Each structure stands twice: as C-alpha cells, then as structure tokens.
Amino acid sequence: MTATPMPPAAEPGQPKKSRTWLIILIIVLVLCCVCAAVGGGLWWLWNTGDSLLGLTRLLAA
C-alpha cells in the first residue's frame, strides 16, 4: 500500500491580497478617458460643425 502525498499546507497569517482597488481604478481611468474623448469631440463639433454640416445656410434660406 502506497501513501498518497499530502499537498503543502498554506501559510497561516498571510491573507490573500485583494486586487479590487486595482480593478476599480482601471475602470475609473477608462471612464475618464472615454468622457474626455466624447467631450473633446463634442467641443470640436460645436466649433467646426457649422462649416461641416452647413446648418446656418439651411436655416437662413
């Protein structure tokens, strides 16, 4: 009869480190980048949209 080897015992006193804060930080940074890109695009469209779409000429006619 052969003995099966036992797995090594976990070290007590070393709790598993949670990386929840890192995931939340990455999500917040991505959302900030998306908001900045959308805001920049809207700002650019507000300033140059009339020359692109010609809405003022349509309203004046």
PDB file of C-alpha atoms in Angstrom:
ATOM      1  CA  MET A   1       0.000   0.000   0.000  1.00  0.00           C
ATOM      2  CA  THR A   2       1.428   3.369  -1.019  1.00  0.00           C
ATOM      3  CA  ALA A   3       0.754   6.604   0.737  1.00  0.00           C
ATOM      4  CA  THR A   4      -0.571   9.488  -1.279  1.00  0.00           C
ATOM      5  CA  PRO A   5       1.455  12.677  -0.897  1.00  0.00           C
ATOM      6  CA  MET A   6      -0.191  15.472   1.022  1.00  0.00           C
ATOM      7  CA  PRO A   7      -0.352  18.941  -0.554  1.00  0.00           C
ATOM      8  CA  PRO A   8       1.751  21.577   1.185  1.00  0.00           C
ATOM      9  CA  ALA A   9      -0.054  23.386   3.941  1.00  0.00           C
ATOM     10  CA  ALA A  10      -0.956  27.016   3.355  1.00  0.00           C
ATOM     11  CA  GLU A  11       0.920  29.528   5.444  1.00  0.00           C
ATOM     12  CA  PRO A  12      -1.354  30.888   8.167  1.00  0.00           C
ATOM     13  CA  GLY A  13      -1.208  34.616   8.764  1.00  0.00           C
ATOM     14  CA  GLN A  14      -0.794  35.547   5.089  1.00  0.00           C
ATOM     15  CA  PRO A  15      -4.269  36.590   3.899  1.00  0.00           C
ATOM     16  CA  LYS A  16      -4.820  36.701   0.160  1.00  0.00           C
ATOM     17  CA  LYS A  17      -4.361  40.225  -1.149  1.00  0.00           C
ATOM     18  CA  SER A  18      -7.416  41.684  -2.825  1.00  0.00           C
ATOM     19  CA  ARG A  19      -6.946  43.500  -6.105  1.00  0.00           C
ATOM     20  CA  THR A  20     -10.423  45.014  -6.146  1.00  0.00           C
ATOM     21  CA  TRP A  21      -8.983  48.525  -5.802  1.00  0.00           C
ATOM     22  CA  LEU A  22      -6.864  47.991  -8.908  1.00  0.00           C
ATOM     23  CA  ILE A  23      -9.850  46.873 -10.967  1.00  0.00           C
ATOM     24  CA  ILE A  24     -11.893  49.866  -9.773  1.00  0.00           C
ATOM     25  CA  LEU A  25      -9.008  52.226 -10.569  1.00  0.00           C
ATOM     26  CA  ILE A  26      -8.677  50.856 -14.103  1.00  0.00           C
ATOM     27  CA  ILE A  27     -12.437  51.191 -14.698  1.00  0.00           C
ATOM     28  CA  VAL A  28     -12.440  54.781 -13.423  1.00  0.00           C
ATOM     29  CA  LEU A  29      -9.473  55.696 -15.626  1.00  0.00           C
ATOM     30  CA  VAL A  30     -11.108  54.166 -18.700  1.00  0.00           C
ATOM     31  CA  LEU A  31     -14.360  56.028 -17.991  1.00  0.00           C
ATOM     32  CA  CYS A  32     -12.448  59.294 -17.579  1.00  0.00           C
ATOM     33  CA  CYS A  33     -10.686  58.761 -20.904  1.00  0.00           C
ATOM     34  CA  VAL A  34     -13.976  57.975 -22.648  1.00  0.00           C
ATOM     35  CA  CYS A  35     -15.632  61.071 -21.161  1.00  0.00           C
ATOM     36  CA  ALA A  36     -12.678  63.247 -22.182  1.00  0.00           C
ATOM     37  CA  ALA A  37     -12.777  61.876 -25.738  1.00  0.00           C
ATOM     38  CA  VAL A  38     -16.532  62.391 -26.055  1.00  0.00           C
ATOM     39  CA  GLY A  39     -16.277  65.874 -24.531  1.00  0.00           C
ATOM     40  CA  GLY A  40     -13.428  66.799 -26.855  1.00  0.00           C
ATOM     41  CA  GLY A  41     -15.351  65.501 -29.848  1.00  0.00           C
ATOM     42  CA  LEU A  42     -18.448  67.470 -28.880  1.00  0.00           C
ATOM     43  CA  TRP A  43     -16.379  70.606 -28.333  1.00  0.00           C
ATOM     44  CA  TRP A  44     -14.740  70.190 -31.732  1.00  0.00           C
ATOM     45  CA  LEU A  45     -18.093  69.565 -33.401  1.00  0.00           C
ATOM     46  CA  TRP A  46     -19.585  72.620 -31.667  1.00  0.00           C
ATOM     47  CA  ASN A  47     -16.780  74.801 -33.040  1.00  0.00           C
ATOM     48  CA  THR A  48     -16.499  73.333 -36.551  1.00  0.00           C
ATOM     49  CA  GLY A  49     -19.845  71.642 -37.083  1.00  0.00           C
ATOM     50  CA  ASP A  50     -21.420  74.527 -38.949  1.00  0.00           C
ATOM     51  CA  SER A  51     -18.720  74.536 -41.594  1.00  0.00           C
ATOM     52  CA  LEU A  52     -19.048  70.766 -41.945  1.00  0.00           C
ATOM     53  CA  LEU A  53     -22.842  70.477 -41.995  1.00  0.00           C
ATOM     54  CA  GLY A  54     -23.870  73.917 -43.262  1.00  0.00           C
ATOM     55  CA  LEU A  55     -26.858  74.237 -40.958  1.00  0.00           C
ATOM     56  CA  THR A  56     -26.747  78.041 -40.847  1.00  0.00           C
ATOM     57  CA  ARG A  57     -27.194  78.255 -44.609  1.00  0.00           C
ATOM     58  CA  LEU A  58     -30.191  75.929 -44.409  1.00  0.00           C
ATOM     59  CA  LEU A  59     -31.807  77.983 -41.648  1.00  0.00           C
ATOM     60  CA  ALA A  60     -31.211  81.288 -43.449  1.00  0.00           C
ATOM     61  CA  ALA A  61     -32.801  80.055 -46.686  1.00  0.00           C
TER      62      ALA A  61
END
